[in-house]
Every structure is written in structure tokens, then in C-alpha cells.
PDB file of C-alpha atoms and ligand atoms in Angstrom:
ATOM      1  CA  UNK Y  30      12.024 -25.517 -12.076  1.00  0.00           C
ATOM      2  CA  UNK Y  31      11.221 -23.491 -15.216  1.00  0.00           C
ATOM      3  CA  UNK Y  32      10.685 -19.765 -14.816  1.00  0.00           C
ATOM      4  CA  UNK Y  33       7.083 -18.776 -15.563  1.00  0.00           C
ATOM      5  CA  UNK Y  34       6.481 -17.020 -18.884  1.00  0.00           C
ATOM      6  CA  UNK Y  35       6.799 -13.249 -18.716  1.00  0.00           C
ATOM      7  CA  UNK Y  36       3.333 -11.718 -19.094  1.00  0.00           C
ATOM      8  CA  UNK Y  37       2.699  -9.253 -21.897  1.00  0.00           C
ATOM      9  CA  UNK Y  38       1.892  -5.565 -21.265  1.00  0.00           C
ATOM     10  CA  UNK Y  39      -1.622  -6.315 -22.491  1.00  0.00           C
ATOM     11  CA  UNK Y  40      -2.057  -9.040 -19.891  1.00  0.00           C
ATOM     12  CA  UNK Y  41      -0.796  -6.747 -17.131  1.00  0.00           C
ATOM     13  CA  UNK Y  42      -2.615  -3.581 -18.228  1.00  0.00           C
ATOM     14  CA  UNK Y  43      -5.948  -4.352 -16.523  1.00  0.00           C
ATOM     15  CA  UNK Y  44      -4.115  -4.476 -13.187  1.00  0.00           C
ATOM     16  CA  UNK Y  45      -2.270  -1.200 -13.543  1.00  0.00           C
ATOM     17  CA  UNK Y  46      -3.674   2.247 -12.955  1.00  0.00           C
ATOM     18  CA  UNK Y  47      -1.743   5.048 -14.618  1.00  0.00           C
ATOM     19  CA  UNK Y  48      -1.711   8.426 -12.927  1.00  0.00           C
ATOM     20  CA  UNK Y  49      -2.936  11.314 -15.053  1.00  0.00           C
ATOM     21  CA  UNK Y  50      -0.304  13.868 -13.963  1.00  0.00           C
ATOM     22  CA  UNK Y  51       3.476  13.988 -13.643  1.00  0.00           C
ATOM     23  CA  UNK Y  52       4.595  13.128 -10.121  1.00  0.00           C
ATOM     24  CA  UNK Y  53       7.719  12.108  -8.206  1.00  0.00           C
ATOM     25  CA  UNK Y  54       8.342   8.495  -9.144  1.00  0.00           C
ATOM     26  CA  UNK Y  55      11.194   6.607 -10.655  1.00  0.00           C
ATOM     27  CA  UNK Y  56       9.231   5.815 -13.817  1.00  0.00           C
ATOM     28  CA  UNK Y  57       7.615   7.761 -16.601  1.00  0.00           C
ATOM     29  CA  UNK Y  58       3.835   7.566 -16.667  1.00  0.00           C
ATOM     30  CA  UNK Y  59       1.390   7.054 -19.474  1.00  0.00           C
ATOM     31  CA  UNK Y  60      -2.071   8.685 -19.528  1.00  0.00           C
ATOM     32  CA  UNK Y  61      -4.724   7.199 -17.278  1.00  0.00           C
ATOM     33  CA  UNK Y  62      -7.495   5.210 -18.995  1.00  0.00           C
ATOM     34  CA  UNK Y  63     -10.553   7.427 -19.298  1.00  0.00           C
ATOM     35  CA  UNK Y  64     -12.857   4.935 -17.600  1.00  0.00           C
ATOM     36  CA  UNK Y  65     -10.746   4.915 -14.450  1.00  0.00           C
ATOM     37  CA  UNK Y  66     -11.142   8.547 -13.520  1.00  0.00           C
ATOM     38  CA  UNK Y  67     -14.103  10.532 -12.323  1.00  0.00           C
ATOM     39  CA  UNK Y  68     -15.844  13.050 -14.624  1.00  0.00           C
ATOM     40  CA  UNK Y  69     -13.589  15.347 -16.569  1.00  0.00           C
ATOM     41  CA  UNK Y  70     -12.837  17.496 -13.524  1.00  0.00           C
ATOM     42  CA  UNK Y  71      -9.209  17.883 -14.631  1.00  0.00           C
ATOM     43  CA  UNK Y  72      -9.793  18.592 -18.289  1.00  0.00           C
ATOM     44  CA  UNK Y  73     -10.072  22.367 -17.771  1.00  0.00           C
ATOM     45  CA  UNK Y  74      -6.575  22.609 -16.360  1.00  0.00           C
ATOM     46  CA  UNK Y  75      -7.849  22.310 -12.785  1.00  0.00           C
ATOM     47  CA  UNK Y  76      -6.659  19.694 -10.316  1.00  0.00           C
ATOM     48  CA  UNK Y  77      -6.275  16.157 -11.693  1.00  0.00           C
ATOM     49  CA  UNK Y  78      -9.360  13.973 -11.424  1.00  0.00           C
ATOM     50  CA  UNK Y  79      -9.769  11.771  -8.381  1.00  0.00           C
ATOM     51  CA  UNK Y  80      -9.790   8.009  -8.690  1.00  0.00           C
ATOM     52  CA  UNK Y  81     -13.264   6.637  -9.309  1.00  0.00           C
ATOM     53  CA  UNK Y  82     -13.014   3.292  -7.518  1.00  0.00           C
ATOM     54  CA  UNK Y  83     -16.284   1.993  -8.978  1.00  0.00           C
ATOM     55  CA  UNK Y  84     -15.016   2.604 -12.522  1.00  0.00           C
ATOM     56  CA  UNK Y  85     -11.552   1.247 -11.770  1.00  0.00           C
ATOM     57  CA  UNK Y  86     -12.820  -2.049 -10.349  1.00  0.00           C
ATOM     58  CA  UNK Y  87     -16.109  -2.281 -12.193  1.00  0.00           C
ATOM     59  CA  UNK Y  88     -18.113  -2.712  -8.983  1.00  0.00           C
ATOM     60  CA  UNK Y  89     -19.081  -0.761  -5.845  1.00  0.00           C
ATOM     61  CA  UNK Y  90     -17.275  -3.026  -3.354  1.00  0.00           C
ATOM     62  CA  UNK Y  91     -15.252  -1.548  -0.476  1.00  0.00           C
ATOM     63  CA  UNK Y  92     -11.647  -0.608  -1.232  1.00  0.00           C
ATOM     64  CA  UNK Y  93      -8.531  -1.278   0.856  1.00  0.00           C
ATOM     65  CA  UNK Y  94      -5.144   0.252   0.012  1.00  0.00           C
ATOM     66  CA  UNK Y  95      -1.692  -1.173   0.661  1.00  0.00           C
ATOM     67  CA  UNK Y  96       1.205   1.276   0.737  1.00  0.00           C
ATOM     68  CA  UNK Y  97       4.537  -0.176  -0.442  1.00  0.00           C
ATOM     69  CA  UNK Y  98       3.271  -3.619  -1.457  1.00  0.00           C
ATOM     70  CA  UNK Y  99       6.748  -4.795  -2.532  1.00  0.00           C
ATOM     71  CA  UNK Y 100       6.426  -8.227  -4.145  1.00  0.00           C
ATOM     72  CA  UNK Y 101       2.728  -8.325  -3.321  1.00  0.00           C
ATOM     73  CA  UNK Y 102       2.397 -11.316  -0.993  1.00  0.00           C
ATOM     74  CA  UNK Y 103      -0.121  -9.650   1.339  1.00  0.00           C
ATOM     75  CA  UNK Y 104      -2.378  -8.578  -1.526  1.00  0.00           C
ATOM     76  CA  UNK Y 105      -2.059 -11.935  -3.267  1.00  0.00           C
ATOM     77  CA  UNK Y 106      -3.320 -13.927  -0.298  1.00  0.00           C
ATOM     78  CA  UNK Y 107      -5.769 -11.355   1.056  1.00  0.00           C
ATOM     79  CA  UNK Y 108      -7.421 -10.521  -2.271  1.00  0.00           C
ATOM     80  CA  UNK Y 109      -7.824 -14.220  -3.047  1.00  0.00           C
ATOM     81  CA  UNK Y 110      -9.364 -14.869   0.383  1.00  0.00           C
ATOM     82  CA  UNK Y 111     -11.728 -11.840   0.228  1.00  0.00           C
ATOM     83  CA  UNK Y 112     -13.149 -11.539  -3.307  1.00  0.00           C
ATOM     84  CA  UNK Y 113     -15.889  -9.150  -2.132  1.00  0.00           C
ATOM     85  CA  UNK Y 114     -13.330  -6.451  -1.332  1.00  0.00           C
ATOM     86  CA  UNK Y 115     -11.207  -4.459  -3.803  1.00  0.00           C
ATOM     87  CA  UNK Y 116      -7.493  -3.916  -3.148  1.00  0.00           C
ATOM     88  CA  UNK Y 117      -5.267  -1.144  -4.478  1.00  0.00           C
ATOM     89  CA  UNK Y 118      -1.493  -1.562  -4.133  1.00  0.00           C
ATOM     90  CA  UNK Y 119       0.844   1.427  -4.346  1.00  0.00           C
ATOM     91  CA  UNK Y 120       4.519   0.734  -5.009  1.00  0.00           C
ATOM     92  CA  UNK Y 121       7.192   3.263  -5.916  1.00  0.00           C
ATOM     93  CA  UNK Y 122       9.610   0.829  -7.582  1.00  0.00           C
ATOM     94  CA  UNK Y 123       8.464  -0.268 -11.019  1.00  0.00           C
ATOM     95  CA  UNK Y 124      10.125  -3.700 -10.971  1.00  0.00           C
ATOM     96  CA  UNK Y 125       8.250  -4.592  -7.773  1.00  0.00           C
ATOM     97  CA  UNK Y 126       4.988  -3.317  -9.190  1.00  0.00           C
ATOM     98  CA  UNK Y 127       5.550  -5.543 -12.236  1.00  0.00           C
ATOM     99  CA  UNK Y 128       6.523  -8.527 -10.104  1.00  0.00           C
ATOM    100  CA  UNK Y 129       3.458  -8.195  -7.875  1.00  0.00           C
ATOM    101  CA  UNK Y 130       1.113  -7.448 -10.747  1.00  0.00           C
ATOM    102  CA  UNK Y 131       2.319 -10.543 -12.607  1.00  0.00           C
ATOM    103  CA  UNK Y 132       1.454 -12.649  -9.564  1.00  0.00           C
ATOM    104  CA  UNK Y 133      -2.071 -11.194  -9.429  1.00  0.00           C
ATOM    105  CA  UNK Y 134      -2.565 -11.733 -13.161  1.00  0.00           C
ATOM    106  CA  UNK Y 135      -1.315 -15.334 -13.046  1.00  0.00           C
ATOM    107  CA  UNK Y 136      -3.702 -16.034 -10.175  1.00  0.00           C
ATOM    108  CA  UNK Y 137      -6.526 -14.459 -12.227  1.00  0.00           C
ATOM    109  CA  UNK Y 138      -7.498 -12.087  -9.403  1.00  0.00           C
ATOM    110  CA  UNK Y 139     -10.132  -9.577 -10.466  1.00  0.00           C
ATOM    111  CA  UNK Y 140     -10.168  -7.443  -7.315  1.00  0.00           C
ATOM    112  CA  UNK Y 141      -6.624  -5.986  -7.351  1.00  0.00           C
ATOM    113  CA  UNK Y 142      -5.214  -2.908  -9.081  1.00  0.00           C
ATOM    114  CA  UNK Y 143      -1.805  -1.288  -8.649  1.00  0.00           C
ATOM    115  CA  UNK Y 144      -0.008   1.945  -9.366  1.00  0.00           C
ATOM    116  CA  UNK Y 145       3.705   2.743  -9.561  1.00  0.00           C
ATOM    117  CA  UNK Y 146       4.038   5.981  -7.618  1.00  0.00           C
ATOM    118  CA  UNK Y 147       4.880   7.643  -4.328  1.00  0.00           C
ATOM    119  CA  UNK Y 148       2.024   6.735  -2.011  1.00  0.00           C
ATOM    120  CA  UNK Y 149       2.129  10.155  -0.370  1.00  0.00           C
ATOM    121  CA  UNK Y 150       1.499  11.765  -3.751  1.00  0.00           C
ATOM    122  CA  UNK Y 151      -1.311   9.369  -4.609  1.00  0.00           C
ATOM    123  CA  UNK Y 152      -3.059   9.878  -1.268  1.00  0.00           C
ATOM    124  CA  UNK Y 153      -2.709  13.642  -1.422  1.00  0.00           C
ATOM    125  CA  UNK Y 154      -3.863  14.101  -5.031  1.00  0.00           C
ATOM    126  CA  UNK Y 155      -5.978  11.199  -6.202  1.00  0.00           C
ATOM    127  CA  UNK Y 156      -7.805   9.377  -3.395  1.00  0.00           C
ATOM    128  CA  UNK Y 157     -11.274  10.764  -2.618  1.00  0.00           C
ATOM    129  CA  UNK Y 158     -12.059  11.651   1.005  1.00  0.00           C
ATOM    130  CA  UNK Y 159     -13.858   8.935   2.959  1.00  0.00           C
ATOM    131  CA  UNK Y 160     -13.594   6.443   0.083  1.00  0.00           C
ATOM    132  CA  UNK Y 161     -11.402   3.722   1.598  1.00  0.00           C
ATOM    133  CA  UNK Y 162     -12.215   1.095   4.229  1.00  0.00           C
ATOM    134  CA  UNK Y 163      -8.648   0.162   5.235  1.00  0.00           C
ATOM    135  CA  UNK Y 164      -5.075   1.394   4.771  1.00  0.00           C
ATOM    136  CA  UNK Y 165      -2.284  -1.171   5.250  1.00  0.00           C
ATOM    137  CA  UNK Y 166       1.331  -0.080   5.779  1.00  0.00           C
ATOM    138  CA  UNK Y 167       3.576  -3.090   6.337  1.00  0.00           C
ATOM    139  CA  UNK Y 168       7.322  -2.895   6.866  1.00  0.00           C
ATOM    140  CA  UNK Y 169       7.826   0.535   5.296  1.00  0.00           C
ATOM    141  CA  UNK Y 170      11.446   1.355   4.429  1.00  0.00           C
ATOM    142  CA  UNK Y 171      13.075   2.657   7.636  1.00  0.00           C
ATOM    143  CA  UNK Y 172      15.737   4.805   5.910  1.00  0.00           C
ATOM    144  CA  UNK Y 173      18.137   4.320   8.807  1.00  0.00           C
ATOM    145  CA  UNK Y 174      20.492   7.240   8.275  1.00  0.00           C
ATOM    146  CA  UNK Y 175      19.369  10.488   9.943  1.00  0.00           C
ATOM    147  CA  UNK Y 176      19.777  12.457   6.734  1.00  0.00           C
ATOM    148  CA  UNK Y 177      17.581   9.952   4.845  1.00  0.00           C
ATOM    149  CA  UNK Y 178      14.698   9.794   7.327  1.00  0.00           C
ATOM    150  CA  UNK Y 179      12.841  12.490   5.402  1.00  0.00           C
ATOM    151  CA  UNK Y 180      12.287   9.839   2.707  1.00  0.00           C
ATOM    152  CA  UNK Y 181      10.078   7.784   5.019  1.00  0.00           C
ATOM    153  CA  UNK Y 182       6.558   7.300   3.731  1.00  0.00           C
ATOM    154  CA  UNK Y 183       4.872   7.476   7.150  1.00  0.00           C
ATOM    155  CA  UNK Y 184       4.924  11.151   8.103  1.00  0.00           C
ATOM    156  CA  UNK Y 185       2.410  13.360   9.939  1.00  0.00           C
ATOM    157  CA  UNK Y 186       1.184  14.543   6.534  1.00  0.00           C
ATOM    158  CA  UNK Y 187       0.698  10.981   5.316  1.00  0.00           C
ATOM    159  CA  UNK Y 188      -1.205  10.025   8.492  1.00  0.00           C
ATOM    160  CA  UNK Y 189      -3.457  13.067   8.061  1.00  0.00           C
ATOM    161  CA  UNK Y 190      -4.146  12.002   4.479  1.00  0.00           C
ATOM    162  CA  UNK Y 191      -4.864   8.454   5.643  1.00  0.00           C
ATOM    163  CA  UNK Y 192      -7.411   9.928   8.064  1.00  0.00           C
ATOM    164  CA  UNK Y 193      -8.934  11.949   5.244  1.00  0.00           C
ATOM    165  CA  UNK Y 194      -9.317   9.047   2.802  1.00  0.00           C
ATOM    166  CA  UNK Y 195     -10.624   6.542   5.353  1.00  0.00           C
ATOM    167  CA  UNK Y 196     -14.354   6.318   5.893  1.00  0.00           C
ATOM    168  CA  UNK Y 197     -15.538   6.484   9.536  1.00  0.00           C
ATOM    169  CA  UNK Y 198     -15.148   2.970  10.949  1.00  0.00           C
ATOM    170  CA  UNK Y 199     -12.285   2.261   8.526  1.00  0.00           C
ATOM    171  CA  UNK Y 200      -8.973   0.894   9.780  1.00  0.00           C
ATOM    172  CA  UNK Y 201      -5.320   1.859   9.615  1.00  0.00           C
ATOM    173  CA  UNK Y 202      -3.001  -1.126  10.070  1.00  0.00           C
ATOM    174  CA  UNK Y 203       0.751  -0.841  10.534  1.00  0.00           C
ATOM    175  CA  UNK Y 204       3.548  -3.345  11.129  1.00  0.00           C
ATOM    176  CA  UNK Y 205       7.331  -3.196  11.170  1.00  0.00           C
ATOM    177  CA  UNK Y 206      10.382  -4.900  12.623  1.00  0.00           C
ATOM    178  CA  UNK Y 207      11.990  -1.519  13.405  1.00  0.00           C
ATOM    179  CA  UNK Y 208      11.035  -0.565  16.961  1.00  0.00           C
ATOM    180  CA  UNK Y 209      12.027   3.078  16.577  1.00  0.00           C
ATOM    181  CA  UNK Y 210       9.941   3.533  13.410  1.00  0.00           C
ATOM    182  CA  UNK Y 211       7.002   1.784  15.058  1.00  0.00           C
ATOM    183  CA  UNK Y 212       7.201   4.271  17.911  1.00  0.00           C
ATOM    184  CA  UNK Y 213       7.256   7.157  15.453  1.00  0.00           C
ATOM    185  CA  UNK Y 214       4.287   5.851  13.444  1.00  0.00           C
ATOM    186  CA  UNK Y 215       2.193   4.944  16.490  1.00  0.00           C
ATOM    187  CA  UNK Y 216       3.031   8.280  18.111  1.00  0.00           C
ATOM    188  CA  UNK Y 217       1.859  10.210  15.048  1.00  0.00           C
ATOM    189  CA  UNK Y 218      -1.413   8.286  14.847  1.00  0.00           C
ATOM    190  CA  UNK Y 219      -2.087   8.503  18.603  1.00  0.00           C
ATOM    191  CA  UNK Y 220      -1.857  12.276  18.275  1.00  0.00           C
ATOM    192  CA  UNK Y 221      -4.759  12.381  15.799  1.00  0.00           C
ATOM    193  CA  UNK Y 222      -8.320  12.477  17.199  1.00  0.00           C
ATOM    194  CA  UNK Y 223      -9.421  10.932  13.889  1.00  0.00           C
ATOM    195  CA  UNK Y 224      -7.999   7.585  15.095  1.00  0.00           C
ATOM    196  CA  UNK Y 225      -8.726   5.334  18.069  1.00  0.00           C
ATOM    197  CA  UNK Y 226      -6.245   2.600  18.959  1.00  0.00           C
ATOM    198  CA  UNK Y 227      -7.800  -0.825  18.714  1.00  0.00           C
ATOM    199  CA  UNK Y 228      -4.820  -3.127  19.279  1.00  0.00           C
ATOM    200  CA  UNK Y 229      -1.049  -3.062  19.622  1.00  0.00           C
ATOM    201  CA  UNK Y 230       1.195  -6.106  19.920  1.00  0.00           C
ATOM    202  CA  UNK Y 231       4.780  -7.209  19.731  1.00  0.00           C
ATOM    203  CA  UNK Y 232       5.378 -10.739  18.586  1.00  0.00           C
ATOM    204  CA  UNK Y 233       8.583 -12.723  18.486  1.00  0.00           C
ATOM    205  CA  UNK Y 234       7.382 -16.041  17.053  1.00  0.00           C
ATOM    206  CA  UNK Y 235       9.191 -17.940  14.336  1.00  0.00           C
ATOM    207  CA  UNK Y 236       7.699 -18.413  10.882  1.00  0.00           C
ATOM    208  CA  UNK Y 237       6.264 -21.737  12.045  1.00  0.00           C
ATOM    209  CA  UNK Y 238       4.818 -20.316  15.271  1.00  0.00           C
ATOM    210  CA  UNK Y 239       3.558 -16.945  14.123  1.00  0.00           C
ATOM    211  CA  UNK Y 240       3.199 -17.230  10.336  1.00  0.00           C
ATOM    212  CA  UNK Y 241       3.691 -14.175   8.151  1.00  0.00           C
ATOM    213  CA  UNK Y 242       1.636 -11.936   5.910  1.00  0.00           C
ATOM    214  CA  UNK Y 243       4.370 -10.252   3.897  1.00  0.00           C
ATOM    215  CA  UNK Y 244       7.830 -11.017   2.540  1.00  0.00           C
ATOM    216  CA  UNK Y 245       9.491  -8.714   5.030  1.00  0.00           C
ATOM    217  CA  UNK Y 246       7.560 -10.221   7.919  1.00  0.00           C
ATOM    218  CA  UNK Y 247       8.882 -13.638   6.900  1.00  0.00           C
ATOM    219  CA  UNK Y 248      12.446 -12.286   6.789  1.00  0.00           C
ATOM    220  CA  UNK Y 249      12.056 -10.717  10.238  1.00  0.00           C
ATOM    221  CA  UNK Y 250      10.734 -13.949  11.719  1.00  0.00           C
ATOM    222  CA  UNK Y 251      13.538 -15.970  10.124  1.00  0.00           C
ATOM    223  CA  UNK Y 252      16.060 -13.610  11.747  1.00  0.00           C
ATOM    224  CA  UNK Y 253      14.226 -13.726  15.085  1.00  0.00           C
ATOM    225  CA  UNK Y 254      13.522  -9.980  15.019  1.00  0.00           C
ATOM    226  CA  UNK Y 255      10.361  -8.929  16.916  1.00  0.00           C
ATOM    227  CA  UNK Y 256       7.460  -7.599  14.871  1.00  0.00           C
ATOM    228  CA  UNK Y 257       5.469  -4.602  16.132  1.00  0.00           C
ATOM    229  CA  UNK Y 258       1.918  -4.284  14.893  1.00  0.00           C
ATOM    230  CA  UNK Y 259      -0.969  -1.897  15.562  1.00  0.00           C
ATOM    231  CA  UNK Y 260      -4.479  -1.304  14.335  1.00  0.00           C
ATOM    232  CA  UNK Y 261      -6.438   1.955  14.587  1.00  0.00           C
ATOM    233  CA  UNK Y 262     -10.112   2.701  13.893  1.00  0.00           C
ATOM    234  CA  UNK Y 263     -11.116   5.836  12.028  1.00  0.00           C
ATOM    235  CA  UNK Y 264     -13.399   7.813  14.344  1.00  0.00           C
ATOM    236  CA  UNK Y 265     -16.096  10.306  13.333  1.00  0.00           C
ATOM    237  CA  UNK Y 266     -13.780  13.228  14.143  1.00  0.00           C
ATOM    238  CA  UNK Y 267     -12.695  15.514  11.280  1.00  0.00           C
ATOM    239  CA  UNK Y 268      -9.419  14.467   9.627  1.00  0.00           C
ATOM    240  CA  UNK Y 269      -7.403  17.605  10.239  1.00  0.00           C
TER     241      UNK Y 269
HETATM  242  C1  SAM W  15      10.717  -2.871   3.119  1.00  0.00           C
HETATM  243  S1  SAM W  15       9.705  -3.059   1.720  1.00  0.00           S
HETATM  244  C2  SAM W  15       8.268  -3.929   2.371  1.00  0.00           C
HETATM  245  C3  SAM W  15       7.461  -4.564   1.278  1.00  0.00           C
HETATM  246  C4  SAM W  15       6.194  -5.278   1.786  1.00  0.00           C
HETATM  247  N1  SAM W  15       5.255  -4.360   2.388  1.00  0.00           N
HETATM  248  C5  SAM W  15       6.580  -6.333   2.772  1.00  0.00           C
HETATM  249  O1  SAM W  15       6.260  -6.198   3.966  1.00  0.00           O
HETATM  250  O2  SAM W  15       7.175  -7.319   2.342  1.00  0.00           O
HETATM  251  C6  SAM W  15       9.052  -1.413   1.501  1.00  0.00           C
HETATM  252  C7  SAM W  15       8.413  -1.216   0.145  1.00  0.00           C
HETATM  253  O3  SAM W  15       7.814   0.071   0.093  1.00  0.00           O
HETATM  254  C8  SAM W  15       8.146   0.666  -1.151  1.00  0.00           C
HETATM  255  N2  SAM W  15       8.090   2.116  -0.945  1.00  0.00           N
HETATM  256  C9  SAM W  15       8.983   2.887  -0.293  1.00  0.00           C
HETATM  257  N3  SAM W  15       8.592   4.168  -0.268  1.00  0.00           N
HETATM  258  C10 SAM W  15       7.408   4.219  -0.922  1.00  0.00           C
HETATM  259  C11 SAM W  15       6.503   5.267  -1.250  1.00  0.00           C
HETATM  260  N4  SAM W  15       6.744   6.527  -0.876  1.00  0.00           N
HETATM  261  N5  SAM W  15       5.379   4.960  -1.924  1.00  0.00           N
HETATM  262  C12 SAM W  15       5.138   3.687  -2.315  1.00  0.00           C
HETATM  263  N6  SAM W  15       5.960   2.655  -2.046  1.00  0.00           N
HETATM  264  C13 SAM W  15       7.072   2.904  -1.352  1.00  0.00           C
HETATM  265  C14 SAM W  15       9.511   0.136  -1.465  1.00  0.00           C
HETATM  266  O4  SAM W  15       9.859   0.247  -2.824  1.00  0.00           O
HETATM  267  C15 SAM W  15       9.388  -1.305  -0.990  1.00  0.00           C
HETATM  268  O5  SAM W  15       8.888  -2.149  -2.001  1.00  0.00           O
END
């Protein structure tokens, strides 16, 4: 089968949000388009402007964020199935951002945007409080070695930021095939009054029996590795 044509930067640009400030990522950034940021709150040398979701998507629809979208399968299927919701994918590796973004562009999706950056940095600096209706974290890198665990995206600080950016009634959804990391993530969230556990499950089905929502979920099911999944509701309690 022939490889699809590589999309041009112009074709991909509408799907990519550029951060306004230098941050820890593996790629250099270009300036953010003016229409995608809130009023010039950063122009006086103050903190960088927060994302204005309405300007970024061109509508006031609810926004869901996926952290570490990888090749973008979850966003591809979910955004196509739910056109009345906006989806923002954060991915630290540029080649995956490009891969996923090309899929969204080829499908002609209008309700997805992406950024190449560290999700912890984006949450901390650019996402307005109470502005998001769901945060999805699926199969985050486990960083197995003890000395690398500090690189994990799901930390107490990240969970606190997730609580801050979620609107009351919003949801935090996590899944992984690494039991230890699931325990760590669930333990962090259970310790925050800002979240109430809605559902937790372990499933061992094959691809045919259980299906899959992401690339890594498919790999886990093909290997027969159990998948741990949990969903939490944002309560009315303060975030921190
Ligand atoms: C194991 S893959 C899972 C990809 C996808 N969620 C899935 O389930 O198929 C983890 C992804 O998270 C990305 N990632 C790791 N740390 C990140 C961070 N701090 N911010 C954003 N993305 C991150 C990785 O580059 C990788 O694409």
C-alpha cells in the first residue's frame, strides 16, 4: 500500500498550538498565534497568557485534554464520535505530535488541537482554572528504573494541577498496564478531597473481547497484560 502524502506545515498549522514561552521540551517553539491566547496579559513581562479555549477552537464547547497522546488513536476516534466537544492533546515528542496531528488533519477533524510540550508545564502555566471538563491520562511512560521515576508525568503536583484545571463535575480518567504505577496514580488521587472515585476496574480481555482505545492498550491486550483503569469526579472542594 502507498504511504499517504506528507502534509505540509500549512495544512498542519491549524491543529498545532505553539506555547508563548520557553519550556522544557525536546523541540524549539515558535511564537503562539495571537488569536489563541487571552488578552495581552503577558505582554508586560508578567506571566505568559493562559490558553483561551474559545479562541483556540473558535467555539465555546467543552474541552477535554489528553496527556501523552502518542500516535493519537484515542483522540482520533473520540473527537470524530463527539464533534460537540473540543479535544486538546499534549505530547512531549515532536514526531508523535506530527504523526497524530497528520491523522486528525487527514480525517478533517475540526475539534482537535495539539501542543508539543511537557504536560506538567502546560497544566501549570497555561491552562485556566476550572476550564476543562475531562483529563485523560492513558498508559503514561512508567520509567521503570528507580532513578528515572522522577520523569513520570503523574506526580502529586500534576494531580493537584489536574484538580485545579477541571471544572466541578469534570472527570479524571487514568489507565495503564503497569500495576505499580496504577497504584501510585490512584493513591495520589484518592488522597485529594477534590476528587471522588467513580469506578475502578482491572480487565484482562483480549483485543477481540475487550477492544482498545489507545495504541498501548492494544499492545497490552495482545500480550495478555491486564489493564487497570479508574475514573474520578471533580468535587466542589478546593483544588489544593
Ligand atoms: C507509553 S506512551 C502512551 C501513548 C498513548 N497514550 C497510548 O496509550 O497509546 C506515553 C506517551 O506519553 C508521552 N509523554 C511522556 N511524558 C510526557 C509529558 N511529560 N508530557 C507529555 N507527553 C508525555 C510520550 O512521549 C508517549 O508518547
